């Protein structure tokens, strides 16, 4: 990290503005602090392959907060979300930093990663963040987790069909699932149509996203229409091994 990076987050701030998100100086400083912790922990825990400051601003921070394009204003103000397979905190931490009124749950199956997320929560003094270690297939059966969230996020965890099974059980009826994908997600979405329907969801929209210094992206947005049948998600590993059709 260079000295300039400690104080400058120009790409983040201007890119956020292009997305319609105004970040205060204090918020920009929190992102810089997040970067410092990410870079420090990444030397012993594999959190990200991307460590260059400019790339982190676009590929991690801006890509994460582009999810705001899919969400109603009241959800951004005071809604709840879960980030399934959060890893180094994407998209959950950037969303929490940009929209501090949201209640946030970060979930990952790897304890080293959730240790980082818990550390970050303390270091940045964030409120209303819960960090859970475990598989989505298991935690989606917990009463305080199932169908509790206004939004379920997932980025870079699995294909849409498998992800639908790992996310839709967490969303409340009437809530949303937002998946960060590459721009050409059409084939994946097509393969997932049956799974989405079986799990009580429907495809609401695919939002194209253009960000500085990054290839085009897309947000795949599902809406939860009916409760998910208790047989889903299936046991750990099954959603990816044998995606619903
Ligand atoms: N969302 C982050 C991390 C992606 S890597 C990002 O975009 O950078 C995928 C992460 O999902 C890993 O940290 C892995 O531990 C976690 N993961 C994969 N399958 C999971 C499951 N079934 N339940 C919980 N976490 C899972």
Short mmCIF file of C-alpha atoms and ligand atoms in Angstrom, two decimals:
data_model
loop_
_atom_site.label_atom_id
_atom_site.label_comp_id
_atom_site.label_asym_id
_atom_site.label_seq_id
_atom_site.Cartn_x
_atom_site.Cartn_y
_atom_site.Cartn_z
CA UNK A 1 0.00 0.00 0.00
CA UNK A 2 1.33 3.43 -0.91
CA UNK A 3 1.13 6.51 1.28
CA UNK A 4 -1.32 8.04 -1.20
CA UNK A 5 -3.64 5.09 -0.81
CA UNK A 6 -3.92 5.81 2.88
CA UNK A 7 -5.75 9.03 2.18
CA UNK A 8 -7.08 8.84 -1.39
CA UNK A 9 -10.05 6.89 -2.53
CA UNK A 10 -10.87 8.93 -5.61
CA UNK A 11 -11.82 6.03 -7.85
CA UNK A 12 -14.14 4.68 -5.18
CA UNK A 13 -15.78 8.03 -4.46
CA UNK A 14 -16.28 9.01 -8.11
CA UNK A 15 -17.36 5.50 -9.10
CA UNK A 16 -19.87 5.44 -6.25
CA UNK A 17 -21.25 8.78 -7.34
CA UNK A 18 -21.77 7.39 -10.85
CA UNK A 19 -23.85 4.65 -9.21
CA UNK A 20 -25.88 7.31 -7.37
CA UNK A 21 -24.17 6.67 -4.02
CA UNK A 22 -22.68 9.59 -2.10
CA UNK A 23 -19.89 8.58 0.25
CA UNK A 24 -18.81 11.00 2.95
CA UNK A 25 -15.15 11.51 3.79
CA UNK A 26 -15.62 9.45 6.93
CA UNK A 27 -17.06 6.60 4.89
CA UNK A 28 -14.20 6.79 2.36
CA UNK A 29 -11.76 6.58 5.28
CA UNK A 30 -13.47 3.42 6.51
CA UNK A 31 -12.99 1.83 3.08
CA UNK A 32 -9.29 2.74 3.19
CA UNK A 33 -9.04 1.20 6.64
CA UNK A 34 -10.81 -1.91 5.36
CA UNK A 35 -8.22 -2.14 2.58
CA UNK A 36 -5.37 -1.89 5.07
CA UNK A 37 -6.79 -4.71 7.20
CA UNK A 38 -7.53 -6.84 4.13
CA UNK A 39 -3.95 -6.43 2.85
CA UNK A 40 -2.52 -7.19 6.30
CA UNK A 41 -4.61 -10.32 6.93
CA UNK A 42 -4.20 -11.51 3.35
CA UNK A 43 -0.57 -12.32 4.12
CA UNK A 44 -1.69 -15.23 6.32
CA UNK A 45 -5.32 -15.91 5.32
CA UNK A 46 -6.24 -16.29 1.66
CA UNK A 47 -8.93 -13.62 1.37
CA UNK A 48 -8.36 -12.23 -2.12
CA UNK A 49 -6.04 -12.53 -5.11
CA UNK A 50 -6.54 -8.83 -5.80
CA UNK A 51 -4.41 -6.59 -3.63
CA UNK A 52 -3.59 -3.56 -5.78
CA UNK A 53 -5.42 -0.50 -4.43
CA UNK A 54 -6.99 0.62 -7.71
CA UNK A 55 -8.22 -2.91 -8.46
CA UNK A 56 -9.62 -3.32 -4.95
CA UNK A 57 -11.56 -0.09 -5.35
CA UNK A 58 -13.19 -1.23 -8.61
CA UNK A 59 -13.40 -5.01 -8.45
CA UNK A 60 -14.18 -5.33 -4.76
CA UNK A 61 -15.64 -2.07 -3.45
CA UNK A 62 -17.53 -0.64 -6.43
CA UNK A 63 -18.67 -4.02 -7.70
CA UNK A 64 -20.00 -4.82 -4.21
CA UNK A 65 -21.96 -1.59 -3.74
CA UNK A 66 -23.42 -1.75 -7.24
CA UNK A 67 -25.97 -4.03 -5.54
CA UNK A 68 -27.69 -0.81 -4.47
CA UNK A 69 -29.02 -0.56 -8.03
CA UNK A 70 -31.24 -3.56 -7.30
CA UNK A 71 -32.65 -2.43 -3.94
CA UNK A 72 -35.50 -0.12 -2.91
CA UNK A 73 -34.56 2.99 -0.90
CA UNK A 74 -36.23 1.75 2.29
CA UNK A 75 -34.17 -1.44 2.21
CA UNK A 76 -30.97 0.58 1.78
CA UNK A 77 -31.96 2.76 4.72
CA UNK A 78 -32.98 0.18 7.28
CA UNK A 79 -33.33 -3.27 5.71
CA UNK A 80 -31.54 -6.49 6.58
CA UNK A 81 -29.23 -8.58 4.42
CA UNK A 82 -27.22 -11.75 4.56
CA UNK A 83 -24.05 -12.24 2.52
CA UNK A 84 -23.67 -15.96 1.74
CA UNK A 85 -20.04 -17.03 1.27
CA UNK A 86 -18.75 -13.60 2.20
CA UNK A 87 -15.04 -14.54 2.15
CA UNK A 88 -13.07 -11.31 2.63
CA UNK A 89 -16.39 -9.49 3.10
CA UNK A 90 -17.74 -9.03 -0.43
CA UNK A 91 -20.28 -7.70 -1.08
CA UNK A 92 -21.43 -7.46 2.57
CA UNK A 93 -18.84 -5.15 4.15
CA UNK A 94 -18.82 -2.51 1.39
CA UNK A 95 -22.64 -2.50 1.45
CA UNK A 96 -22.59 -2.02 5.22
CA UNK A 97 -20.04 0.82 4.96
CA UNK A 98 -22.01 2.57 2.22
CA UNK A 99 -25.40 1.95 3.87
CA UNK A 100 -24.76 1.88 7.63
CA UNK A 101 -28.46 1.69 8.51
CA UNK A 102 -28.69 -1.84 7.14
CA UNK A 103 -28.59 -4.84 9.47
CA UNK A 104 -25.96 -7.20 8.20
CA UNK A 105 -25.19 -10.89 8.58
CA UNK A 106 -22.01 -12.30 7.03
CA UNK A 107 -21.77 -16.03 6.59
CA UNK A 108 -18.86 -18.21 5.54
CA UNK A 109 -17.96 -21.85 6.09
CA UNK A 110 -14.26 -21.08 6.66
CA UNK A 111 -13.43 -20.09 10.24
CA UNK A 112 -10.28 -18.19 9.25
CA UNK A 113 -12.36 -15.95 7.01
CA UNK A 114 -15.05 -15.30 9.61
CA UNK A 115 -12.27 -14.52 12.11
CA UNK A 116 -11.18 -11.76 9.73
CA UNK A 117 -14.76 -10.52 9.36
CA UNK A 118 -15.24 -10.41 13.13
CA UNK A 119 -11.92 -8.58 13.50
CA UNK A 120 -13.02 -6.05 10.90
CA UNK A 121 -16.31 -5.47 12.67
CA UNK A 122 -14.40 -4.60 15.83
CA UNK A 123 -11.65 -2.59 14.13
CA UNK A 124 -14.16 -0.44 12.21
CA UNK A 125 -16.53 -0.33 15.19
CA UNK A 126 -19.48 -1.42 13.07
CA UNK A 127 -22.90 -1.86 14.65
CA UNK A 128 -25.57 -4.39 13.67
CA UNK A 129 -23.24 -6.91 12.09
CA UNK A 130 -23.50 -10.57 12.88
CA UNK A 131 -20.81 -12.98 11.67
CA UNK A 132 -21.66 -16.68 11.38
CA UNK A 133 -19.38 -19.60 10.63
CA UNK A 134 -20.98 -22.55 8.87
CA UNK A 135 -22.36 -23.90 5.66
CA UNK A 136 -25.30 -22.12 4.11
CA UNK A 137 -27.02 -25.50 3.68
CA UNK A 138 -26.98 -25.96 7.47
CA UNK A 139 -27.53 -22.40 8.70
CA UNK A 140 -30.51 -21.91 6.37
CA UNK A 141 -32.33 -24.34 8.70
CA UNK A 142 -31.74 -22.22 11.82
CA UNK A 143 -34.94 -20.53 12.94
CA UNK A 144 -33.27 -17.16 13.35
CA UNK A 145 -31.90 -17.33 9.82
CA UNK A 146 -34.50 -19.00 7.61
CA UNK A 147 -36.67 -16.54 5.67
CA UNK A 148 -35.50 -13.69 7.89
CA UNK A 149 -33.77 -11.31 5.48
CA UNK A 150 -34.94 -8.58 3.14
CA UNK A 151 -32.06 -9.47 0.82
CA UNK A 152 -29.61 -12.34 0.36
CA UNK A 153 -26.40 -11.52 -1.50
CA UNK A 154 -23.84 -13.86 -3.00
CA UNK A 155 -20.82 -13.14 -5.15
CA UNK A 156 -18.40 -15.64 -6.69
CA UNK A 157 -19.69 -18.63 -4.73
CA UNK A 158 -21.38 -20.88 -7.30
CA UNK A 159 -23.50 -21.01 -10.46
CA UNK A 160 -26.93 -19.39 -10.36
CA UNK A 161 -28.81 -22.71 -9.93
CA UNK A 162 -26.71 -23.79 -6.93
CA UNK A 163 -26.71 -20.27 -5.54
CA UNK A 164 -30.49 -20.10 -5.70
CA UNK A 165 -30.61 -23.05 -3.31
CA UNK A 166 -28.02 -21.43 -1.00
CA UNK A 167 -29.70 -18.01 -0.91
CA UNK A 168 -33.47 -18.20 -1.45
CA UNK A 169 -34.12 -20.06 1.85
CA UNK A 170 -32.71 -17.04 3.74
CA UNK A 171 -34.90 -14.44 1.99
CA UNK A 172 -38.26 -13.53 3.49
CA UNK A 173 -41.31 -13.92 1.27
CA UNK A 174 -41.39 -10.68 -0.73
CA UNK A 175 -37.62 -10.27 -0.26
CA UNK A 176 -34.87 -10.43 -2.87
CA UNK A 177 -31.75 -12.34 -3.83
CA UNK A 178 -29.03 -10.34 -5.57
CA UNK A 179 -26.15 -12.21 -7.24
CA UNK A 180 -23.13 -10.40 -8.65
CA UNK A 181 -22.25 -12.02 -11.98
CA UNK A 182 -20.34 -11.45 -15.18
CA UNK A 183 -22.27 -9.65 -17.91
CA UNK A 184 -22.89 -12.85 -19.89
CA UNK A 185 -24.85 -14.77 -17.28
CA UNK A 186 -27.68 -15.66 -19.66
CA UNK A 187 -26.82 -19.35 -20.02
CA UNK A 188 -26.41 -19.80 -16.25
CA UNK A 189 -29.73 -18.11 -15.65
CA UNK A 190 -31.41 -20.27 -18.26
CA UNK A 191 -30.10 -23.43 -16.56
CA UNK A 192 -31.39 -22.14 -13.21
CA UNK A 193 -35.01 -21.43 -14.18
CA UNK A 194 -36.32 -24.72 -12.76
CA UNK A 195 -34.34 -24.39 -9.52
CA UNK A 196 -35.53 -20.83 -8.93
CA UNK A 197 -39.17 -21.85 -9.39
CA UNK A 198 -38.79 -24.98 -7.18
CA UNK A 199 -37.27 -22.88 -4.37
CA UNK A 200 -40.16 -20.40 -4.34
CA UNK A 201 -38.54 -17.64 -6.36
CA UNK A 202 -38.79 -15.98 -9.72
CA UNK A 203 -36.35 -14.07 -11.89
CA UNK A 204 -37.15 -10.40 -11.38
CA UNK A 205 -34.53 -8.69 -13.52
CA UNK A 206 -30.96 -8.72 -14.75
CA UNK A 207 -29.35 -5.33 -14.29
CA UNK A 208 -26.32 -4.54 -16.46
CA UNK A 209 -23.58 -2.74 -14.51
CA UNK A 210 -20.74 -0.70 -15.97
CA UNK A 211 -17.91 0.22 -13.62
CA UNK A 212 -14.61 2.06 -14.15
CA UNK A 213 -11.56 -0.16 -14.77
CA UNK A 214 -13.66 -3.30 -14.91
CA UNK A 215 -15.30 -5.48 -17.53
CA UNK A 216 -19.10 -5.23 -17.64
CA UNK A 217 -21.00 -6.95 -14.85
CA UNK A 218 -24.60 -7.95 -14.16
CA UNK A 219 -26.80 -8.22 -11.11
CA UNK A 220 -29.11 -11.21 -11.22
CA UNK A 221 -32.11 -10.33 -9.08
CA UNK A 222 -34.56 -12.95 -7.84
CA UNK A 223 -37.74 -12.32 -5.91
CA UNK A 224 -38.97 -14.70 -3.22
CA UNK A 225 -42.63 -15.39 -3.96
CA UNK A 226 -43.48 -18.36 -1.73
CA UNK A 227 -41.88 -20.02 1.32
CA UNK A 228 -39.14 -22.47 0.37
CA UNK A 229 -40.16 -26.09 0.95
CA UNK A 230 -38.54 -27.58 4.04
CA UNK A 231 -36.66 -30.12 1.95
CA UNK A 232 -34.37 -27.29 0.72
CA UNK A 233 -31.52 -26.63 0.90
CA UNK A 234 -30.41 -30.23 0.57
CA UNK A 235 -27.47 -31.55 2.57
CA UNK A 236 -24.07 -29.80 2.35
CA UNK A 237 -22.46 -30.09 -1.05
CA UNK A 238 -25.56 -31.18 -2.94
CA UNK A 239 -26.62 -27.78 -4.34
CA UNK A 240 -23.34 -27.49 -6.29
CA UNK A 241 -22.78 -31.19 -6.97
CA UNK A 242 -26.22 -31.79 -8.37
CA UNK A 243 -27.91 -28.45 -9.06
CA UNK A 244 -31.70 -28.53 -9.18
CA UNK A 245 -33.07 -28.52 -12.72
N1 LIG B 1 -18.01 -13.46 -1.80
C1 LIG B 1 -16.56 -13.31 -1.71
C2 LIG B 1 -15.86 -14.66 -1.59
C3 LIG B 1 -16.01 -15.58 -2.77
S1 LIG B 1 -15.08 -17.09 -2.58
C4 LIG B 1 -16.05 -12.52 -2.91
O1 LIG B 1 -16.82 -12.26 -3.82
O2 LIG B 1 -14.88 -12.18 -2.92
C5 LIG B 1 -16.39 -18.18 -2.02
C6 LIG B 1 -16.55 -18.16 -0.52
O3 LIG B 1 -17.75 -18.86 -0.23
C7 LIG B 1 -15.43 -18.84 0.23
O4 LIG B 1 -14.99 -17.98 1.27
C8 LIG B 1 -16.05 -20.12 0.77
O5 LIG B 1 -15.54 -20.46 2.05
C9 LIG B 1 -17.53 -19.74 0.85
N2 LIG B 1 -18.49 -20.85 0.65
C10 LIG B 1 -18.56 -21.67 -0.42
N3 LIG B 1 -19.59 -22.52 -0.29
C11 LIG B 1 -20.21 -22.21 0.89
C12 LIG B 1 -21.34 -22.74 1.59
N4 LIG B 1 -22.03 -23.75 1.09
N5 LIG B 1 -21.68 -22.18 2.76
C13 LIG B 1 -20.96 -21.16 3.27
N6 LIG B 1 -19.88 -20.61 2.67
C14 LIG B 1 -19.50 -21.14 1.49
#
